[in-house]
CSV table of C-alpha atoms and ligand atoms in Angstrom, one decimal:
chain,number,residue,atom,x,y,z
A,457,MET,CA,-8.8,22.7,-13.1
A,458,THR,CA,-6.8,24.5,-10.5
A,459,ALA,CA,-4.5,23.5,-7.7
A,460,HIS,CA,-7.2,24.9,-5.3
A,461,ILE,CA,-9.6,22.4,-3.9
A,462,SER,CA,-13.2,23.5,-3.8
A,463,ASP,CA,-15.3,23.5,-0.7
A,464,GLU,CA,-18.3,21.7,-2.1
A,465,ARG,CA,-20.1,18.6,-0.8
A,466,ILE,CA,-17.4,16.6,-2.6
A,467,PRO,CA,-14.2,18.6,-2.4
A,468,ASN,CA,-12.5,18.6,-5.8
A,469,ASN,CA,-10.2,20.4,-8.2
A,470,VAL,CA,-11.8,19.0,-11.3
A,471,ASP,CA,-14.7,21.5,-11.7
A,472,LEU,CA,-17.2,18.9,-10.6
A,473,SER,CA,-20.0,21.5,-10.5
A,474,GLY,CA,-19.5,22.1,-14.2
A,475,ASP,CA,-20.5,18.5,-15.0
A,476,LYS,CA,-23.9,18.0,-13.3
A,477,ARG,CA,-24.4,14.4,-14.4
A,478,LEU,CA,-21.2,13.3,-13.0
A,479,GLN,CA,-21.7,15.4,-9.8
A,480,ARG,CA,-25.1,13.6,-9.3
A,481,ALA,CA,-23.6,10.2,-9.9
A,482,LEU,CA,-20.9,10.8,-7.4
A,483,GLU,CA,-23.3,12.3,-4.9
A,484,GLN,CA,-25.3,9.2,-5.2
A,485,TRP,CA,-22.3,7.1,-4.5
A,486,GLN,CA,-21.1,9.2,-1.6
A,487,PRO,CA,-23.7,7.9,1.0
A,488,HIS,CA,-22.9,4.3,-0.1
A,489,PHE,CA,-19.2,5.0,0.6
A,490,LEU,CA,-20.1,6.5,4.0
A,491,ASP,CA,-22.2,3.4,4.8
A,492,TRP,CA,-19.3,1.2,3.9
A,493,TRP,CA,-16.9,3.4,6.0
A,494,LYS,CA,-19.2,3.1,9.0
A,495,GLU,CA,-19.6,-0.6,8.6
A,496,MET,CA,-16.1,-1.6,7.5
A,497,GLY,CA,-13.9,1.3,8.6
A,498,PRO,CA,-12.1,1.6,12.0
A,499,GLU,CA,-14.3,-0.2,14.5
A,500,GLY,CA,-15.1,1.7,17.7
A,501,PHE,CA,-13.4,5.1,16.9
A,502,GLN,CA,-15.9,6.8,14.6
A,503,GLY,CA,-16.8,9.4,17.2
A,504,ASP,CA,-13.2,10.2,18.2
A,505,ASP,CA,-11.5,13.5,17.3
A,506,VAL,CA,-8.4,12.5,15.4
A,507,TYR,CA,-5.5,14.8,14.5
A,508,LEU,CA,-5.5,14.2,10.8
A,509,ARG,CA,-4.0,15.6,7.7
A,510,THR,CA,-6.5,16.7,5.0
A,511,ALA,CA,-5.6,17.7,1.4
A,512,ILE,CA,-6.5,21.3,0.8
A,513,SER,CA,-4.5,21.9,-2.4
A,514,VAL,CA,-2.4,19.9,-4.8
A,515,GLU,CA,0.5,22.4,-4.5
A,516,PRO,CA,3.7,20.5,-3.5
A,517,GLY,CA,4.5,22.9,-0.6
A,518,GLY,CA,1.1,23.5,1.1
A,519,TRP,CA,-1.2,20.7,0.3
A,520,ALA,CA,-1.8,19.3,3.8
A,521,HIS,CA,-3.8,20.8,6.6
A,522,PHE,CA,-3.7,19.2,10.1
A,523,ASP,CA,-6.6,19.4,12.6
A,524,TYR,CA,-8.9,17.3,14.7
A,525,VAL,CA,-11.7,15.7,12.7
A,526,LYS,CA,-14.1,12.8,13.3
A,527,MET,CA,-13.4,10.3,10.7
A,528,PRO,CA,-16.9,10.1,9.2
A,529,ASP,CA,-16.5,13.9,8.6
A,530,TYR,CA,-13.2,13.6,6.8
A,531,ARG,CA,-13.2,15.6,3.5
A,532,TRP,CA,-12.8,12.8,1.0
A,533,GLY,CA,-12.6,14.2,-2.4
A,534,ILE,CA,-11.1,14.2,-5.9
A,535,PHE,CA,-7.7,15.7,-6.4
A,536,LEU,CA,-5.7,15.6,-9.6
A,537,GLU,CA,-2.4,17.2,-10.3
A,538,PRO,CA,-2.8,20.1,-12.7
A,539,LYS,CA,-2.8,19.3,-16.4
A,540,GLU,CA,0.5,19.8,-18.2
A,541,GLU,CA,-0.3,21.5,-21.5
A,542,GLY,CA,1.3,19.7,-24.5
A,543,ARG,CA,2.1,16.5,-22.6
A,544,THR,CA,2.7,13.6,-25.0
A,545,ILE,CA,2.9,9.8,-24.7
A,546,HIS,CA,6.5,9.0,-23.9
A,547,PHE,CA,6.7,5.2,-24.2
A,548,GLY,CA,5.3,2.2,-26.1
A,549,ASP,CA,4.0,2.3,-29.6
A,550,HIS,CA,2.5,5.8,-29.6
A,551,ILE,CA,5.5,7.8,-28.5
A,552,GLY,CA,5.1,11.5,-29.4
A,553,GLN,CA,1.3,11.5,-29.8
A,554,PRO,CA,-0.7,13.8,-27.5
A,555,VAL,CA,-1.9,12.1,-24.3
A,556,TRP,CA,-5.5,11.1,-24.1
A,557,ASP,CA,-8.1,13.1,-22.2
A,558,GLU,CA,-10.7,10.5,-22.8
A,559,VAL,CA,-10.4,6.7,-22.9
A,560,PRO,CA,-9.6,5.4,-26.4
A,561,GLY,CA,-12.2,2.7,-27.3
A,562,GLU,CA,-9.7,0.0,-27.9
A,563,LEU,CA,-8.1,0.5,-24.5
A,564,ARG,CA,-11.3,0.6,-22.5
A,565,ASN,CA,-11.2,-2.9,-21.1
A,566,LEU,CA,-7.5,-2.7,-20.3
A,567,LEU,CA,-7.8,0.6,-18.5
A,568,ARG,CA,-10.9,-0.4,-16.6
A,569,ARG,CA,-9.2,-3.6,-15.4
A,570,LEU,CA,-6.2,-1.6,-14.2
A,571,ILE,CA,-8.2,1.0,-12.4
A,572,VAL,CA,-10.6,-1.5,-10.8
A,573,THR,CA,-7.7,-3.7,-9.6
A,574,GLN,CA,-5.9,-0.7,-8.1
A,575,GLY,CA,-9.2,0.7,-6.7
A,576,ASP,CA,-10.0,-2.6,-5.0
A,577,THR,CA,-6.9,-2.6,-2.9
A,578,GLU,CA,-7.8,0.7,-1.2
A,579,PRO,CA,-10.9,-0.2,0.7
A,580,ALA,CA,-9.5,-3.8,1.2
A,581,SER,CA,-6.7,-2.5,3.4
A,582,VAL,CA,-9.1,-0.4,5.5
A,583,GLU,CA,-11.1,-3.6,6.0
A,584,GLN,CA,-8.0,-5.6,6.9
A,585,GLN,CA,-7.1,-3.0,9.6
A,586,ARG,CA,-10.4,-2.2,11.0
A,587,ARG,CA,-9.9,-3.7,14.5
A,588,LEU,CA,-6.4,-2.6,15.1
A,589,GLY,CA,-7.4,0.6,17.0
A,590,HIS,CA,-8.3,-1.5,20.0
A,591,THR,CA,-4.7,-2.6,20.5
A,592,ALA,CA,-2.8,0.5,19.4
A,593,PRO,CA,0.6,0.7,21.1
A,594,SER,CA,0.3,4.5,21.5
A,595,LEU,CA,-1.9,7.4,20.5
A,596,TYR,CA,0.7,8.4,18.0
A,597,ASP,CA,0.4,5.0,16.3
A,598,LEU,CA,-3.4,5.1,16.6
A,599,ARG,CA,-3.5,8.4,14.8
A,600,ASN,CA,-1.1,7.1,12.0
A,601,LEU,CA,-3.4,4.0,11.5
A,602,PHE,CA,-6.4,6.3,11.0
A,603,GLN,CA,-4.4,8.6,8.7
A,604,VAL,CA,-3.5,5.7,6.5
A,605,ASN,CA,-7.2,4.5,6.7
A,606,VAL,CA,-8.8,7.8,5.6
A,607,GLU,CA,-6.2,8.2,2.8
A,608,GLU,CA,-6.9,4.7,1.5
A,609,GLY,CA,-10.6,5.8,1.5
A,610,ARG,CA,-9.4,8.9,-0.4
A,611,HIS,CA,-7.6,6.7,-2.9
A,612,LEU,CA,-10.8,4.8,-3.5
A,613,TRP,CA,-12.5,8.1,-4.3
A,614,ALA,CA,-9.6,8.8,-6.8
A,615,MET,CA,-10.3,5.5,-8.7
A,616,VAL,CA,-14.1,5.9,-8.4
A,617,TYR,CA,-13.9,9.3,-10.0
A,618,LEU,CA,-12.1,7.8,-13.0
A,619,LEU,CA,-14.6,5.0,-13.3
A,620,GLN,CA,-17.6,7.3,-13.0
A,621,ARG,CA,-16.3,10.0,-15.2
A,622,TYR,CA,-14.8,8.0,-18.0
A,623,PHE,CA,-16.5,4.6,-18.1
A,624,GLY,CA,-20.2,5.3,-18.2
A,625,ARG,CA,-22.6,2.7,-16.9
A,626,ASP,CA,-19.8,0.0,-16.6
A,627,GLY,CA,-17.9,2.5,-14.4
A,628,ARG,CA,-20.9,3.1,-12.2
A,629,GLU,CA,-21.3,-0.7,-11.7
A,630,GLU,CA,-17.6,-1.1,-10.9
A,631,ALA,CA,-17.8,1.7,-8.4
A,632,GLU,CA,-20.6,-0.1,-6.5
A,633,GLY,CA,-18.7,-3.4,-6.8
A,634,LEU,CA,-15.7,-1.7,-5.0
A,635,LEU,CA,-18.0,-1.3,-2.0
A,636,GLU,CA,-19.5,-4.8,-2.1
A,637,ARG,CA,-16.4,-7.0,-2.1
A,638,ARG,CA,-15.0,-7.7,1.4
A,639,SER,CA,-11.4,-8.6,2.4
A,640,GLY,CA,-11.1,-12.2,3.3
A,641,ASP,CA,-14.8,-13.0,2.4
A,642,GLN,CA,-15.3,-16.5,1.0
A,643,ASP,CA,-17.9,-15.5,-1.6
A,644,ARG,CA,-16.9,-12.1,-2.6
A,645,PRO,CA,-13.2,-11.6,-1.7
A,646,ARG,CA,-11.0,-8.7,-2.7
A,647,ILE,CA,-9.3,-9.2,-6.1
A,648,LEU,CA,-5.7,-9.6,-5.0
A,649,GLY,CA,-4.3,-12.2,-2.5
A,650,ALA,CA,-2.4,-10.0,-0.1
A,651,PHE,CA,-5.5,-8.0,0.4
A,652,ASN,CA,-7.4,-10.9,1.8
A,653,GLU,CA,-4.7,-11.8,4.4
A,654,PRO,CA,-5.7,-10.9,7.9
A,655,THR,CA,-3.8,-7.9,9.3
A,656,ASN,CA,-4.9,-8.5,12.9
A,657,HIS,CA,-2.1,-7.2,14.9
A,658,TRP,CA,0.4,-4.4,14.8
A,659,LEU,CA,3.4,-6.4,13.7
A,660,SER,CA,1.5,-7.4,10.6
A,661,PHE,CA,0.2,-3.8,10.2
A,662,PHE,CA,3.7,-2.4,10.1
A,663,MET,CA,4.9,-5.2,7.7
A,664,PHE,CA,1.9,-4.5,5.5
A,665,THR,CA,2.5,-0.8,5.3
A,666,MET,CA,6.2,-1.4,4.7
A,667,PHE,CA,5.9,-4.1,2.0
A,668,THR,CA,2.3,-4.1,0.7
A,669,ASP,CA,1.8,-0.4,0.5
A,670,ARG,CA,5.1,-0.2,-1.2
A,671,ASP,CA,3.8,-2.4,-4.0
A,672,GLY,CA,1.1,0.3,-4.3
A,673,LYS,CA,3.8,2.9,-4.7
A,674,TYR,CA,5.3,1.0,-7.6
A,675,GLN,CA,2.0,0.3,-9.3
A,676,LEU,CA,1.0,4.0,-8.9
A,677,SER,CA,4.4,5.1,-10.2
A,678,ALA,CA,4.0,2.9,-13.3
A,679,LEU,CA,0.5,4.2,-13.8
A,680,SER,CA,1.6,7.8,-13.3
A,681,GLU,CA,3.5,7.5,-16.5
A,682,SER,CA,0.3,6.7,-18.4
A,683,GLY,CA,-0.8,8.2,-21.6
A,684,PHE,CA,-4.3,8.3,-20.2
A,685,ASP,CA,-3.7,11.7,-18.7
A,686,PRO,CA,-6.4,11.7,-16.0
A,687,LEU,CA,-5.0,8.4,-14.6
A,688,SER,CA,-1.5,9.8,-14.6
A,689,ARG,CA,-2.5,13.0,-12.8
A,690,THR,CA,-4.6,11.1,-10.3
A,691,CYS,CA,-1.7,8.7,-9.5
A,692,ARG,CA,0.8,11.5,-9.1
A,693,PHE,CA,-1.2,13.0,-6.3
A,694,MET,CA,-1.9,9.7,-4.7
A,695,LEU,CA,1.9,9.1,-4.5
A,696,THR,CA,2.2,12.2,-2.4
A,697,GLU,CA,-0.2,10.7,0.2
A,698,GLU,CA,1.3,7.2,-0.2
A,699,ALA,CA,4.7,8.2,1.0
A,700,HIS,CA,3.4,8.5,4.6
A,701,HIS,CA,2.0,5.0,4.6
A,702,MET,CA,5.4,3.5,3.9
A,703,PHE,CA,7.0,5.8,6.5
A,704,VAL,CA,4.6,4.3,9.0
A,705,GLY,CA,5.6,0.8,8.0
A,706,GLU,CA,9.3,1.3,7.8
A,707,THR,CA,9.6,3.3,11.0
A,708,GLY,CA,7.1,1.1,12.8
A,709,VAL,CA,9.2,-2.0,12.2
A,710,GLY,CA,12.3,0.0,12.9
A,711,ARG,CA,11.0,1.0,16.3
A,712,ILE,CA,10.1,-2.6,17.1
A,713,VAL,CA,13.7,-3.6,16.2
A,714,GLU,CA,15.0,-0.8,18.3
A,715,ARG,CA,13.1,-1.9,21.3
A,716,THR,CA,13.9,-5.6,20.7
A,717,VAL,CA,17.7,-5.0,20.7
A,718,GLU,CA,17.3,-2.9,23.9
A,719,LEU,CA,15.4,-5.7,25.6
A,720,MET,CA,17.9,-8.3,24.3
A,721,LYS,CA,20.8,-6.4,25.9
A,722,LYS,CA,18.9,-6.3,29.2
A,723,ASP,CA,18.4,-10.1,29.3
A,724,PRO,CA,21.1,-12.5,30.4
A,725,ASN,CA,20.3,-14.8,27.4
A,726,GLU,CA,19.6,-12.0,24.9
A,727,ASP,CA,16.0,-13.2,25.0
A,728,ALA,CA,13.6,-10.5,23.9
A,729,ARG,CA,10.5,-12.5,24.5
A,730,ALA,CA,11.6,-13.1,28.1
A,731,GLN,CA,11.5,-9.3,28.4
A,732,GLY,CA,8.1,-8.9,26.9
A,733,GLY,CA,9.3,-8.0,23.4
A,734,ILE,CA,9.3,-9.4,19.9
A,735,ASP,CA,12.4,-11.5,19.1
A,736,LEU,CA,14.3,-10.9,15.9
A,737,GLN,CA,13.5,-14.4,14.6
A,738,THR,CA,9.8,-13.7,14.8
A,739,ILE,CA,10.2,-10.3,13.1
A,740,GLN,CA,12.0,-12.2,10.3
A,741,LYS,CA,9.1,-14.6,9.9
A,742,TYR,CA,6.6,-11.8,9.5
A,743,LEU,CA,8.9,-10.1,7.1
A,744,ASN,CA,9.1,-13.3,5.1
A,745,LEU,CA,5.3,-13.5,5.0
A,746,TRP,CA,4.5,-10.0,4.0
A,747,TYR,CA,7.3,-9.6,1.6
A,748,SER,CA,6.5,-12.8,-0.3
A,749,VAL,CA,2.7,-12.1,-0.6
A,750,SER,CA,3.6,-8.6,-1.8
A,751,LEU,CA,5.9,-9.9,-4.5
A,752,ASP,CA,3.0,-11.8,-5.9
A,753,LEU,CA,1.1,-8.5,-6.4
A,754,PHE,CA,3.4,-7.7,-9.3
A,755,GLY,CA,2.1,-10.7,-11.3
A,756,GLY,CA,3.8,-13.4,-13.2
A,757,GLU,CA,7.4,-12.9,-14.4
A,758,VAL,CA,6.4,-13.2,-18.1
A,759,SER,CA,3.3,-11.3,-18.9
A,760,SER,CA,1.5,-10.5,-22.1
A,761,ASN,CA,-0.8,-8.2,-20.2
A,762,ALA,CA,2.2,-6.1,-19.0
A,763,ALA,CA,3.5,-6.0,-22.6
A,764,GLU,CA,0.1,-4.9,-23.9
A,765,ALA,CA,-0.2,-2.2,-21.3
A,766,PHE,CA,3.2,-0.9,-22.1
A,767,ALA,CA,2.8,-1.0,-25.9
A,768,ALA,CA,-0.5,0.9,-25.5
A,769,GLY,CA,1.2,3.6,-23.5
A,770,VAL,CA,-1.0,2.9,-20.5
A,771,LYS,CA,1.4,1.6,-17.9
A,772,GLY,CA,5.1,2.5,-18.0
A,773,ARG,CA,8.1,1.5,-16.0
A,774,HIS,CA,9.0,3.2,-12.6
A,775,LYS,CA,10.3,6.6,-13.6
A,776,GLU,CA,10.0,5.8,-17.3
A,777,ALA,CA,10.5,9.4,-18.4
A,778,THR,CA,13.8,9.9,-16.6
A,779,ARG,CA,15.5,6.6,-16.1
A,780,PHE,CA,15.4,4.9,-19.5
A,781,GLU,CA,16.8,5.7,-22.9
A,782,ASP,CA,14.9,3.3,-25.1
A,783,HIS,CA,11.2,4.0,-24.4
A,784,THR,CA,10.0,1.5,-26.9
A,785,ALA,CA,11.6,-1.4,-24.9
A,786,LEU,CA,11.9,-3.2,-28.2
A,787,GLY,CA,14.9,-5.1,-29.3
A,788,SER,CA,16.2,-5.8,-25.8
A,789,VAL,CA,15.8,-8.8,-23.6
A,790,TYR,CA,15.7,-9.4,-19.9
A,791,SER,CA,17.4,-12.4,-18.3
A,792,MET,CA,15.3,-14.0,-15.6
A,793,GLU,CA,15.1,-17.2,-13.6
A,794,GLU,CA,12.5,-19.8,-14.5
A,795,LEU,CA,11.7,-23.3,-13.6
A,796,GLU,CA,12.1,-26.0,-16.2
A,797,GLY,CA,11.6,-29.6,-15.4
A,798,GLY,CA,12.1,-28.9,-11.7
A,799,LYS,CA,15.3,-27.0,-12.2
A,800,VAL,CA,16.1,-23.3,-12.0
A,801,VAL,CA,17.3,-22.0,-15.3
A,802,LYS,CA,18.1,-18.6,-16.8
A,803,ARG,CA,15.9,-17.5,-19.7
A,804,GLU,CA,16.0,-14.5,-21.9
A,805,VAL,CA,12.6,-12.8,-22.4
A,806,PRO,CA,11.7,-10.0,-24.7
A,807,MET,CA,11.8,-6.8,-22.5
A,808,ARG,CA,8.1,-5.9,-22.9
A,809,ASN,CA,7.1,-9.3,-21.6
A,810,ALA,CA,9.3,-9.0,-18.6
A,811,LEU,CA,8.0,-5.7,-17.3
A,812,ASN,CA,6.4,-7.1,-14.2
A,813,GLU,CA,9.8,-8.5,-13.2
A,814,VAL,CA,11.4,-5.1,-14.1
A,815,LEU,CA,9.0,-3.3,-11.7
A,816,ARG,CA,9.5,-6.0,-9.1
A,817,ASP,CA,13.3,-5.4,-9.3
A,818,ASP,CA,12.8,-1.7,-8.4
A,819,TYR,CA,10.6,-2.8,-5.6
A,820,VAL,CA,13.0,-5.3,-4.2
A,821,GLU,CA,15.8,-2.8,-4.2
A,822,ASP,CA,13.6,-0.3,-2.3
A,823,CYS,CA,12.7,-2.9,0.3
A,824,GLN,CA,16.3,-3.8,0.7
A,825,ARG,CA,17.1,-0.2,1.6
A,826,GLY,CA,14.6,-0.4,4.5
A,827,VAL,CA,16.0,-3.7,5.7
A,828,ASP,CA,19.5,-2.2,5.7
A,829,ARG,CA,18.4,0.6,8.0
A,830,TRP,CA,16.8,-1.9,10.4
A,831,ASN,CA,20.1,-3.9,10.3
A,832,LYS,CA,22.1,-0.8,11.2
A,833,THR,CA,20.1,-0.5,14.4
A,834,ILE,CA,20.9,-4.2,15.2
A,835,ARG,CA,24.6,-3.8,14.4
A,836,GLU,CA,25.0,-0.6,16.4
A,837,ALA,CA,23.6,-2.4,19.4
A,838,GLY,CA,26.4,-4.9,19.0
A,839,ILE,CA,24.0,-7.8,18.3
A,840,GLN,CA,24.9,-10.5,15.8
A,841,PHE,CA,21.8,-10.9,13.7
A,842,GLU,CA,20.8,-9.7,10.2
A,843,LEU,CA,17.3,-9.4,8.9
A,844,ALA,CA,17.1,-10.4,5.2
A,845,LEU,CA,14.6,-10.4,2.4
A,846,PRO,CA,13.9,-14.0,1.5
A,847,SER,CA,14.6,-15.2,-2.1
A,848,ARG,CA,12.0,-14.3,-4.6
A,849,ARG,CA,11.4,-18.0,-5.0
A,850,PHE,CA,10.2,-18.3,-1.4
A,851,HIS,CA,6.5,-18.8,-0.7
A,852,ARG,CA,5.1,-17.6,-4.0
A,853,ALA,CA,1.6,-18.2,-5.1
A,854,ILE,CA,2.0,-16.5,-8.5
A,855,GLY,CA,4.5,-16.9,-11.3
A,856,SER,CA,7.0,-19.6,-12.1
A,857,PHE,CA,7.9,-20.5,-8.5
A,858,ALA,CA,4.3,-21.0,-7.4
A,859,GLU,CA,4.5,-24.7,-8.4
A,860,VAL,CA,7.4,-25.5,-6.1
A,861,ARG,CA,8.5,-24.9,-2.5
A,862,CYS,CA,11.8,-23.1,-1.7
A,863,ASP,CA,13.4,-22.2,1.6
A,864,PRO,CA,14.2,-18.5,2.2
A,865,SER,CA,17.6,-18.9,0.5
A,866,GLY,CA,15.8,-20.1,-2.6
A,867,ASN,CA,16.7,-23.8,-2.5
A,868,LEU,CA,14.1,-26.2,-3.6
A,869,VAL,CA,12.8,-28.2,-0.6
A,870,THR,CA,10.7,-31.3,-0.2
A,871,ASP,CA,10.0,-31.0,3.5
A,872,TRP,CA,8.1,-27.7,3.3
A,873,ASP,CA,5.2,-28.8,5.5
A,874,ALA,CA,7.4,-29.9,8.3
A,875,ARG,CA,9.6,-26.7,8.1
A,876,GLN,CA,7.4,-23.8,7.1
A,877,GLY,CA,6.9,-22.9,10.7
A,878,GLU,CA,10.6,-22.0,10.9
A,879,TRP,CA,10.2,-19.6,8.1
A,880,LEU,CA,6.7,-18.2,8.4
A,881,PRO,CA,4.7,-17.3,11.5
A,882,ASN,CA,3.3,-20.4,13.1
A,883,ALA,CA,0.2,-20.7,15.4
A,884,GLU,CA,2.4,-20.3,18.4
A,885,ASP,CA,4.0,-17.1,17.1
A,886,GLU,CA,0.5,-15.6,16.4
A,887,VAL,CA,-0.6,-16.4,19.9
A,888,TYR,CA,2.5,-14.8,21.3
A,889,ILE,CA,2.3,-11.6,19.2
A,890,LYS,CA,-1.4,-11.2,20.0
A,891,SER,CA,-0.7,-11.7,23.7
A,892,LEU,CA,1.4,-8.5,23.5
A,893,MET,CA,-1.3,-6.4,21.9
A,894,HIS,CA,-3.0,-4.2,24.4
A,895,ALA,CA,-4.2,-0.7,23.8
A,896,VAL,CA,-2.1,2.1,25.2
A,897,HIS,CA,-4.4,5.2,24.8
A,898,GLU,CA,-2.7,7.6,27.1
A,899,PRO,CA,-0.7,10.5,25.7
A,900,GLY,CA,3.1,10.0,26.0
A,901,LYS,CA,2.8,6.3,26.9
A,902,ILE,CA,3.8,3.4,24.8
A,903,ALA,CA,3.6,-0.4,24.8
A,904,GLN,CA,6.6,-2.4,26.0
A,905,TRP,CA,7.4,-4.1,22.6
A,906,ILE,CA,8.0,-0.9,20.6
A,907,ALA,CA,10.2,2.2,21.0
A,908,PRO,CA,8.6,5.7,20.7
A,909,PRO,CA,9.2,7.6,17.5
A,910,ARG,CA,12.0,10.2,17.3
A,911,LYS,CA,9.5,12.9,16.3
A,912,GLY,CA,5.8,13.4,16.5
A,913,ILE,CA,3.4,14.4,13.6
A,914,ASN,CA,3.5,17.9,12.1
A,915,GLY,CA,6.0,19.2,14.7
A,916,GLN,CA,3.9,18.0,17.7
A,917,PRO,CA,5.6,16.0,20.4
A,918,PHE,CA,5.2,12.3,20.9
A,919,ALA,CA,3.1,13.0,24.0
A,920,PHE,CA,0.6,15.0,22.0
A,921,ASP,CA,-3.1,14.1,22.4
A,922,TYR,CA,-3.4,12.7,18.8
A,923,VAL,CA,-6.7,11.0,19.3
A,924,ARG,CA,-9.3,12.4,21.7
A,925,ARG,CA,-11.7,9.8,22.9
A,926,PRO,CA,-15.3,11.0,23.2
A,927,GLU,CA,-16.5,11.9,26.7
B,327,LIG,FE1,-3.6,3.7,-1.4
B,328,LIG,FE1,-1.3,3.2,1.1
């Protein structure tokens, strides 16, 4: 196990060639993955040369290499952070015991469920985004979309490695299942709700990478604390890649906001739509949608599964090692909102059962920082409008507030059906947004509804030829 990544058929830093059985199993899975990629990956761009980053090492400084590559030739592989000798479990009921290099029998089902659930989100998002290339607002954005897509494919490899290496026949079956489910499919949908929502235009894509990929960051962060060492090491490297996805989302929405306020200032009625842009109210609606479906991904507020995973030392809190003093999370309580007889009440819950909510708190805070940056752009343009995260009670399908309907401020409402179109994208909004979506595939050009980025990728200018169409 080194930082260096081998140059084999499956690039890896886990000495794959030293484990012939596993190597064979993964080499059998590889063509199935490629078939899936060709069928469900970016539609219409498989022959393009894309300026992509590829992992060549897991060293923090020099892990990424940029060059043109056709997506089906991307070097998907297995990259784990190096093993830290003497690492011990640092939370839950087994504090101080050495971390596990194999799956403990009693944790097999729990770990398998966590890995499959995480793994399922990776190909799902590629499927959700597969047609977006046809309407990319610039070559820079087109390239970023494909970068996100190939890395989600890479994350699927990361999870499939764990399944095939540590879970025997069950793991091999799960690895096939990950290629068989389809986002939005009636009969065999992806596991989690947000990953079955269509992401069929770029406003949704940027909201998805801002809010839904950020859920991924927090899940990976919690799993990177794991006492199951291979899972921890895998997730630590995935987080390095994941940061770019959220950059794409946050700056994508930020650039839309930037253009919107510019267009508003040009218009006698501050009407961005009249100038061919996206109005702030509509941006707010898509924010409401993607933020609320992403909140659901953290699970119910009170969760015995979360308690079990923490007790077992399998899934910690975000930055468990450095941010907390009591790593047993025993003897403390968490005060949260719940619904009781149609009323919102405060309730104290034993900390371990509240860990979904604790992770959601960190996520909400992180989302708020992004929204603050967007609002700064609006404020500096002298426009009176603030984007806001809706209440956690708004538009929930999971947890205590799934049974009621609340407005974005969190007030219980009885006229949801009549009013939801004010708060969430309605059919007319969808038609309008889609009417703006036309491909701009010329270097240096950009669609009307979004501002160009401040900087290009890897020191290249915005006008760089990020995607070369085949002759
Ligand atoms: Fe991912
Ligand atoms: Fe991601």
